[in-house]
């Protein structure tokens, strides 16, 4: 069978730069800091989703991807393709690292809807897909959920892409998460707010702030105004879109330690939360707040900053609960089995 065009099967996409899924507007990169533009080139959270007819033996993906560095101790694991059905990982296939190749993933004979999580750190580009002895069609479209944040949102220290908190919460809520997390970034950059305003989405979550403690230090009053400005710019394109702000989660070394401007993370978190509450008091009825401070314990962190798999699962559960409590998602929607 001939190869099927990949675009109808791709999910989690923000923009396309040619055939490459990217996470910042390729026509608006010059206004972004270099580190964000660099991270945006990685297709974090981009997935292949399809429905397989009963009896379909396998799916083949034709792809290109970056090769692991010579001497990489995890080289054999870098081109991992994970097959999920609902909330269950069905299989993992570890392809031999090649710049261009084809990977075959066996499917259960019963058919159904499936998701393939790609080796996103290797900047994969899917060139085509095809069934083996059966039929594939694109999976039904789900509401697009724009999730802006830093390395924690990007999924750092989760052991698999599918274990990041946006991916986990997306499965639980029946949403299509578009991961706009930028490691080292998400410091309240206003051009990113303007890009979010132009990007179609049914739901938005903002989860930044921890990099405002040290990477680019902020004070409480400055972050208060930055948060208000960021939300205001997003609202120019999404005046009525449900929007949840998650303030920074636990970072023990920063909680009570002043940064270069003398602000602790506790003070920065408070400033962000006050900004959201004031915007809500000013009449933004489609805005909600999830305080991040209480969500994690030290044992939920892999390195004192980034969550481990358990920490990602706890954030996902809290975000899903906050979205349901705010009425931003349909409470009657059952999580995928």
Short mmCIF file of C-alpha atoms in Angstrom, two decimals:
data_model
loop_
_atom_site.label_atom_id
_atom_site.label_comp_id
_atom_site.label_asym_id
_atom_site.label_seq_id
_atom_site.Cartn_x
_atom_site.Cartn_y
_atom_site.Cartn_z
CA UNK A 1 0.00 0.00 0.00
CA UNK A 2 1.21 3.52 -0.73
CA UNK A 3 2.20 5.85 2.08
CA UNK A 4 -0.48 8.05 3.61
CA UNK A 5 0.18 11.75 4.11
CA UNK A 6 1.01 12.30 7.81
CA UNK A 7 -0.58 15.69 8.48
CA UNK A 8 -4.19 14.43 9.01
CA UNK A 9 -2.83 12.00 11.63
CA UNK A 10 -0.66 14.46 13.58
CA UNK A 11 -1.87 15.82 16.93
CA UNK A 12 -0.31 18.26 19.36
CA UNK A 13 0.87 20.47 16.50
CA UNK A 14 1.11 24.24 16.89
CA UNK A 15 2.76 25.40 13.64
CA UNK A 16 4.37 23.69 10.66
CA UNK A 17 7.62 24.95 9.17
CA UNK A 18 7.55 23.07 5.88
CA UNK A 19 6.98 19.49 7.03
CA UNK A 20 8.44 20.09 10.51
CA UNK A 21 6.09 20.60 13.46
CA UNK A 22 7.46 23.53 15.50
CA UNK A 23 6.30 25.23 18.69
CA UNK A 24 6.78 28.90 17.84
CA UNK A 25 5.51 30.86 14.89
CA UNK A 26 8.25 30.48 12.22
CA UNK A 27 7.31 33.93 10.86
CA UNK A 28 7.86 35.56 14.26
CA UNK A 29 11.09 34.06 15.61
CA UNK A 30 13.18 37.22 15.55
CA UNK A 31 11.34 38.64 18.59
CA UNK A 32 12.02 35.56 20.73
CA UNK A 33 15.07 34.89 22.90
CA UNK A 34 17.44 32.43 21.23
CA UNK A 35 16.88 29.70 23.83
CA UNK A 36 13.12 29.66 23.26
CA UNK A 37 13.54 29.63 19.48
CA UNK A 38 15.92 26.68 19.87
CA UNK A 39 13.59 24.67 22.13
CA UNK A 40 10.64 25.47 19.88
CA UNK A 41 12.30 23.49 17.08
CA UNK A 42 11.74 20.26 19.06
CA UNK A 43 8.29 18.73 18.41
CA UNK A 44 7.54 18.14 22.09
CA UNK A 45 4.12 16.55 22.53
CA UNK A 46 3.53 15.90 18.81
CA UNK A 47 1.86 12.53 18.30
CA UNK A 48 0.41 10.30 15.60
CA UNK A 49 -3.21 9.31 16.29
CA UNK A 50 -5.22 6.90 14.16
CA UNK A 51 -8.07 4.43 14.12
CA UNK A 52 -7.18 0.92 12.95
CA UNK A 53 -9.80 -1.40 11.49
CA UNK A 54 -10.11 -4.79 13.24
CA UNK A 55 -7.54 -7.21 11.95
CA UNK A 56 -4.96 -4.58 10.99
CA UNK A 57 -1.64 -6.23 11.76
CA UNK A 58 0.61 -3.22 12.26
CA UNK A 59 1.32 0.40 11.42
CA UNK A 60 4.50 1.48 9.69
CA UNK A 61 5.90 4.99 10.13
CA UNK A 62 8.41 6.47 7.72
CA UNK A 63 10.42 9.13 9.51
CA UNK A 64 13.61 11.11 9.80
CA UNK A 65 15.23 11.98 13.11
CA UNK A 66 18.48 13.21 14.62
CA UNK A 67 21.07 10.61 15.52
CA UNK A 68 22.26 10.27 19.12
CA UNK A 69 25.75 11.50 19.80
CA UNK A 70 28.65 9.05 19.54
CA UNK A 71 29.25 7.41 22.88
CA UNK A 72 25.74 8.17 24.15
CA UNK A 73 25.12 5.54 26.83
CA UNK A 74 21.40 5.56 25.99
CA UNK A 75 21.86 5.43 22.21
CA UNK A 76 19.80 2.24 21.85
CA UNK A 77 16.84 3.91 23.59
CA UNK A 78 16.82 7.25 21.73
CA UNK A 79 14.53 6.15 18.87
CA UNK A 80 11.69 4.81 21.03
CA UNK A 81 8.17 4.73 19.58
CA UNK A 82 5.45 4.11 22.20
CA UNK A 83 2.02 2.80 21.24
CA UNK A 84 -0.84 3.80 23.54
CA UNK A 85 -4.49 2.84 23.52
CA UNK A 86 -6.49 5.08 25.82
CA UNK A 87 -4.59 5.35 29.09
CA UNK A 88 -2.57 2.17 28.57
CA UNK A 89 0.81 1.74 26.94
CA UNK A 90 0.42 -1.23 24.61
CA UNK A 91 3.98 -1.53 23.33
CA UNK A 92 7.31 0.19 22.88
CA UNK A 93 9.48 -0.31 19.81
CA UNK A 94 13.14 0.71 19.87
CA UNK A 95 14.27 1.35 16.31
CA UNK A 96 17.94 1.31 15.38
CA UNK A 97 18.99 4.99 15.24
CA UNK A 98 19.10 6.11 11.61
CA UNK A 99 18.61 9.51 10.04
CA UNK A 100 15.80 8.16 7.87
CA UNK A 101 14.00 4.90 8.41
CA UNK A 102 10.80 2.93 8.79
CA UNK A 103 9.53 1.51 12.06
CA UNK A 104 6.84 -1.18 12.26
CA UNK A 105 4.60 -1.30 15.35
CA UNK A 106 2.35 -4.33 15.83
CA UNK A 107 -1.30 -3.61 16.68
CA UNK A 108 -3.80 -5.60 18.76
CA UNK A 109 -6.13 -7.54 16.45
CA UNK A 110 -9.23 -5.89 17.90
CA UNK A 111 -8.36 -2.55 16.28
CA UNK A 112 -9.50 0.79 17.76
CA UNK A 113 -7.99 4.20 18.40
CA UNK A 114 -4.25 4.44 19.02
CA UNK A 115 -1.60 7.06 19.76
CA UNK A 116 2.07 6.79 18.86
CA UNK A 117 4.35 8.94 20.98
CA UNK A 118 7.48 9.81 19.03
CA UNK A 119 11.14 10.13 20.18
CA UNK A 120 10.62 13.86 20.49
CA UNK A 121 14.10 14.73 21.79
CA UNK A 122 15.51 13.56 18.44
CA UNK A 123 13.40 16.09 16.49
CA UNK A 124 11.48 13.46 14.52
CA UNK A 125 9.52 14.29 11.37
CA UNK A 126 6.95 11.74 10.23
CA UNK A 127 7.10 11.42 6.43
CA UNK A 128 4.23 8.96 6.00
CA UNK A 129 2.37 6.03 7.51
CA UNK A 130 0.61 2.94 6.23
CA UNK A 131 -1.20 -0.12 7.59
CA UNK A 132 0.01 -3.67 7.31
CA UNK A 133 -2.86 -5.87 6.10
CA UNK A 134 -5.65 -3.57 7.13
CA UNK A 135 -6.90 -0.01 7.13
CA UNK A 136 -6.04 3.19 9.00
CA UNK A 137 -7.93 6.47 9.27
CA UNK A 138 -7.16 9.63 11.24
CA UNK A 139 -8.43 9.54 14.82
CA UNK A 140 -11.31 11.91 15.66
CA UNK A 141 -10.23 15.44 16.45
CA UNK A 142 -10.38 16.44 20.12
CA UNK A 143 -10.52 19.98 21.59
CA UNK A 144 -7.10 21.67 21.35
CA UNK A 145 -5.58 22.55 24.71
CA UNK A 146 -2.73 25.09 24.55
CA UNK A 147 -0.32 24.47 27.45
CA UNK A 148 2.34 27.17 27.91
CA UNK A 149 5.13 26.72 30.42
CA UNK A 150 8.78 25.94 31.11
CA UNK A 151 10.83 22.73 31.32
CA UNK A 152 8.34 21.21 33.76
CA UNK A 153 5.59 21.59 31.18
CA UNK A 154 7.99 20.36 28.49
CA UNK A 155 8.17 17.15 30.52
CA UNK A 156 11.68 17.17 31.96
CA UNK A 157 12.56 14.14 34.07
CA UNK A 158 9.46 12.20 33.09
CA UNK A 159 10.79 8.86 31.90
CA UNK A 160 8.73 8.91 28.69
CA UNK A 161 7.04 11.68 26.65
CA UNK A 162 3.67 10.11 27.43
CA UNK A 163 4.29 10.59 31.18
CA UNK A 164 4.60 14.39 31.11
CA UNK A 165 1.83 16.14 32.98
CA UNK A 166 0.22 17.73 29.88
CA UNK A 167 0.12 14.36 28.08
CA UNK A 168 -1.27 12.62 31.16
CA UNK A 169 -3.94 15.24 31.85
CA UNK A 170 -4.84 15.36 28.15
CA UNK A 171 -5.61 11.64 28.14
CA UNK A 172 -7.69 11.96 31.30
CA UNK A 173 -9.73 14.85 29.90
CA UNK A 174 -10.10 13.73 26.29
CA UNK A 175 -8.18 16.76 24.98
CA UNK A 176 -5.48 17.34 22.36
CA UNK A 177 -2.65 18.94 24.39
CA UNK A 178 -0.38 21.26 22.42
CA UNK A 179 2.82 21.42 24.47
CA UNK A 180 4.25 24.95 24.46
CA UNK A 181 6.74 24.37 27.25
CA UNK A 182 10.23 25.82 26.73
CA UNK A 183 13.05 24.58 28.95
CA UNK A 184 14.83 27.55 30.51
CA UNK A 185 12.23 29.93 29.12
CA UNK A 186 8.63 30.83 29.95
CA UNK A 187 9.70 33.95 31.86
CA UNK A 188 6.66 35.95 30.83
CA UNK A 189 7.95 36.80 27.34
CA UNK A 190 5.21 38.97 25.85
CA UNK A 191 5.84 37.96 22.20
CA UNK A 192 4.87 34.43 23.26
CA UNK A 193 1.61 35.79 24.67
CA UNK A 194 0.92 37.39 21.30
CA UNK A 195 1.66 34.12 19.51
CA UNK A 196 -0.70 32.30 21.86
CA UNK A 197 -3.35 34.90 21.03
CA UNK A 198 -3.09 33.96 17.35
CA UNK A 199 -3.07 30.19 17.87
CA UNK A 200 -6.45 28.42 17.72
CA UNK A 201 -7.40 26.57 20.89
CA UNK A 202 -10.44 25.66 22.94
CA UNK A 203 -8.63 25.87 26.30
CA UNK A 204 -5.43 27.49 27.60
CA UNK A 205 -3.19 26.79 30.59
CA UNK A 206 -0.29 29.03 31.63
CA UNK A 207 2.30 27.45 33.94
CA UNK A 208 5.35 29.70 34.20
CA UNK A 209 7.25 31.56 36.90
CA UNK A 210 10.01 29.37 38.32
CA UNK A 211 12.52 30.73 35.77
CA UNK A 212 11.63 34.24 36.94
CA UNK A 213 13.42 33.43 40.20
CA UNK A 214 16.95 32.90 38.86
CA UNK A 215 17.27 32.53 35.07
CA UNK A 216 15.98 36.06 34.46
CA UNK A 217 15.33 37.39 37.97
CA UNK A 218 12.14 39.24 38.68
CA UNK A 219 10.71 41.02 41.70
CA UNK A 220 7.23 40.51 43.05
CA UNK A 221 5.83 43.79 41.68
CA UNK A 222 7.44 43.18 38.28
CA UNK A 223 6.04 39.65 38.00
CA UNK A 224 2.61 40.89 39.09
CA UNK A 225 2.56 43.34 36.17
CA UNK A 226 4.10 40.81 33.77
CA UNK A 227 1.40 38.27 34.61
CA UNK A 228 -1.35 40.81 34.05
CA UNK A 229 0.21 41.92 30.76
CA UNK A 230 0.68 38.32 29.56
CA UNK A 231 -2.94 37.37 30.24
CA UNK A 232 -4.18 40.64 28.72
CA UNK A 233 -2.31 39.97 25.48
CA UNK A 234 -3.56 36.37 25.30
CA UNK A 235 -7.08 37.68 25.81
CA UNK A 236 -6.78 39.86 22.69
CA UNK A 237 -7.06 36.70 20.61
CA UNK A 238 -8.98 34.56 23.11
CA UNK A 239 -11.43 36.91 24.84
CA UNK A 240 -13.72 34.10 26.01
CA UNK A 241 -11.48 31.02 25.93
CA UNK A 242 -11.24 29.26 29.33
CA UNK A 243 -7.81 30.01 30.81
CA UNK A 244 -6.19 28.41 33.85
CA UNK A 245 -3.01 29.76 35.43
CA UNK A 246 -0.89 27.31 37.42
CA UNK A 247 1.57 29.16 39.65
CA UNK A 248 5.07 27.69 40.25
CA UNK A 249 5.26 24.30 41.92
CA UNK A 250 7.59 23.49 44.77
CA UNK A 251 11.29 24.33 44.39
CA UNK A 252 12.80 23.86 47.85
CA UNK A 253 16.04 25.75 47.26
CA UNK A 254 14.15 28.83 46.05
CA UNK A 255 11.15 28.97 48.35
CA UNK A 256 12.74 31.19 51.01
CA UNK A 257 15.94 32.32 49.26
CA UNK A 258 16.11 35.74 47.68
CA UNK A 259 17.17 36.05 44.05
CA UNK A 260 19.31 38.82 42.58
CA UNK A 261 16.45 41.26 43.21
CA UNK A 262 15.78 39.91 46.69
CA UNK A 263 12.57 38.02 45.82
CA UNK A 264 11.91 34.48 47.02
CA UNK A 265 9.94 32.03 44.91
CA UNK A 266 7.21 32.19 47.56
CA UNK A 267 6.91 35.93 46.98
CA UNK A 268 6.92 35.52 43.20
CA UNK A 269 4.22 32.85 43.41
CA UNK A 270 2.10 35.12 45.59
CA UNK A 271 2.49 37.99 43.09
CA UNK A 272 1.32 35.81 40.20
CA UNK A 273 -1.65 34.53 42.15
CA UNK A 274 -2.64 38.07 43.20
CA UNK A 275 -2.49 39.17 39.57
CA UNK A 276 -4.90 36.41 38.55
CA UNK A 277 -7.28 37.10 41.42
CA UNK A 278 -7.32 40.79 40.55
CA UNK A 279 -8.06 40.03 36.89
CA UNK A 280 -10.89 37.77 38.00
CA UNK A 281 -12.22 40.54 40.26
CA UNK A 282 -12.02 42.93 37.31
CA UNK A 283 -14.52 40.75 35.47
CA UNK A 284 -12.63 37.96 33.68
CA UNK A 285 -15.17 35.20 34.29
CA UNK A 286 -13.31 32.62 32.16
CA UNK A 287 -10.11 32.78 34.19
CA UNK A 288 -9.18 30.36 36.99
CA UNK A 289 -6.20 29.88 39.32
CA UNK A 290 -4.48 26.73 40.55
CA UNK A 291 -1.89 27.53 43.27
CA UNK A 292 1.13 25.37 42.55
CA UNK A 293 2.89 25.55 45.90
CA UNK A 294 0.98 22.75 47.68
CA UNK A 295 0.87 20.28 44.78
CA UNK A 296 4.21 18.47 45.24
CA UNK A 297 6.35 17.15 48.07
CA UNK A 298 10.17 16.96 47.93
CA UNK A 299 9.98 13.24 47.11
CA UNK A 300 8.01 14.09 43.93
CA UNK A 301 11.05 15.91 42.51
CA UNK A 302 13.81 14.18 40.56
CA UNK A 303 16.46 16.85 41.05
CA UNK A 304 15.03 19.42 43.44
CA UNK A 305 13.30 21.26 40.58
CA UNK A 306 11.80 18.93 37.96
CA UNK A 307 9.13 16.37 38.87
CA UNK A 308 9.68 12.65 38.55
CA UNK A 309 6.93 10.49 37.02
CA UNK A 310 4.96 10.57 40.27
CA UNK A 311 5.26 14.36 40.40
CA UNK A 312 4.08 14.73 36.82
CA UNK A 313 1.12 12.47 37.61
CA UNK A 314 0.23 14.61 40.65
CA UNK A 315 0.34 17.83 38.62
CA UNK A 316 -1.79 16.22 35.92
CA UNK A 317 -4.38 15.13 38.46
CA UNK A 318 -4.50 18.60 40.04
CA UNK A 319 -4.78 20.41 36.71
CA UNK A 320 -7.51 18.07 35.49
CA UNK A 321 -9.39 18.59 38.75
CA UNK A 322 -9.06 22.37 38.55
CA UNK A 323 -10.30 22.45 34.95
CA UNK A 324 -13.31 20.33 35.89
CA UNK A 325 -14.04 22.39 39.00
CA UNK A 326 -13.96 25.61 36.98
CA UNK A 327 -16.40 24.15 34.46
CA UNK A 328 -13.83 24.47 31.67
CA UNK A 329 -14.20 20.85 30.57
CA UNK A 330 -17.25 18.63 30.32
CA UNK A 331 -17.61 16.72 33.57
CA UNK A 332 -19.58 14.04 31.73
CA UNK A 333 -16.63 13.11 29.52
CA UNK A 334 -15.18 9.84 30.74
CA UNK A 335 -11.41 9.45 30.66
CA UNK A 336 -10.06 7.13 27.99
CA UNK A 337 -10.02 3.54 29.15
#
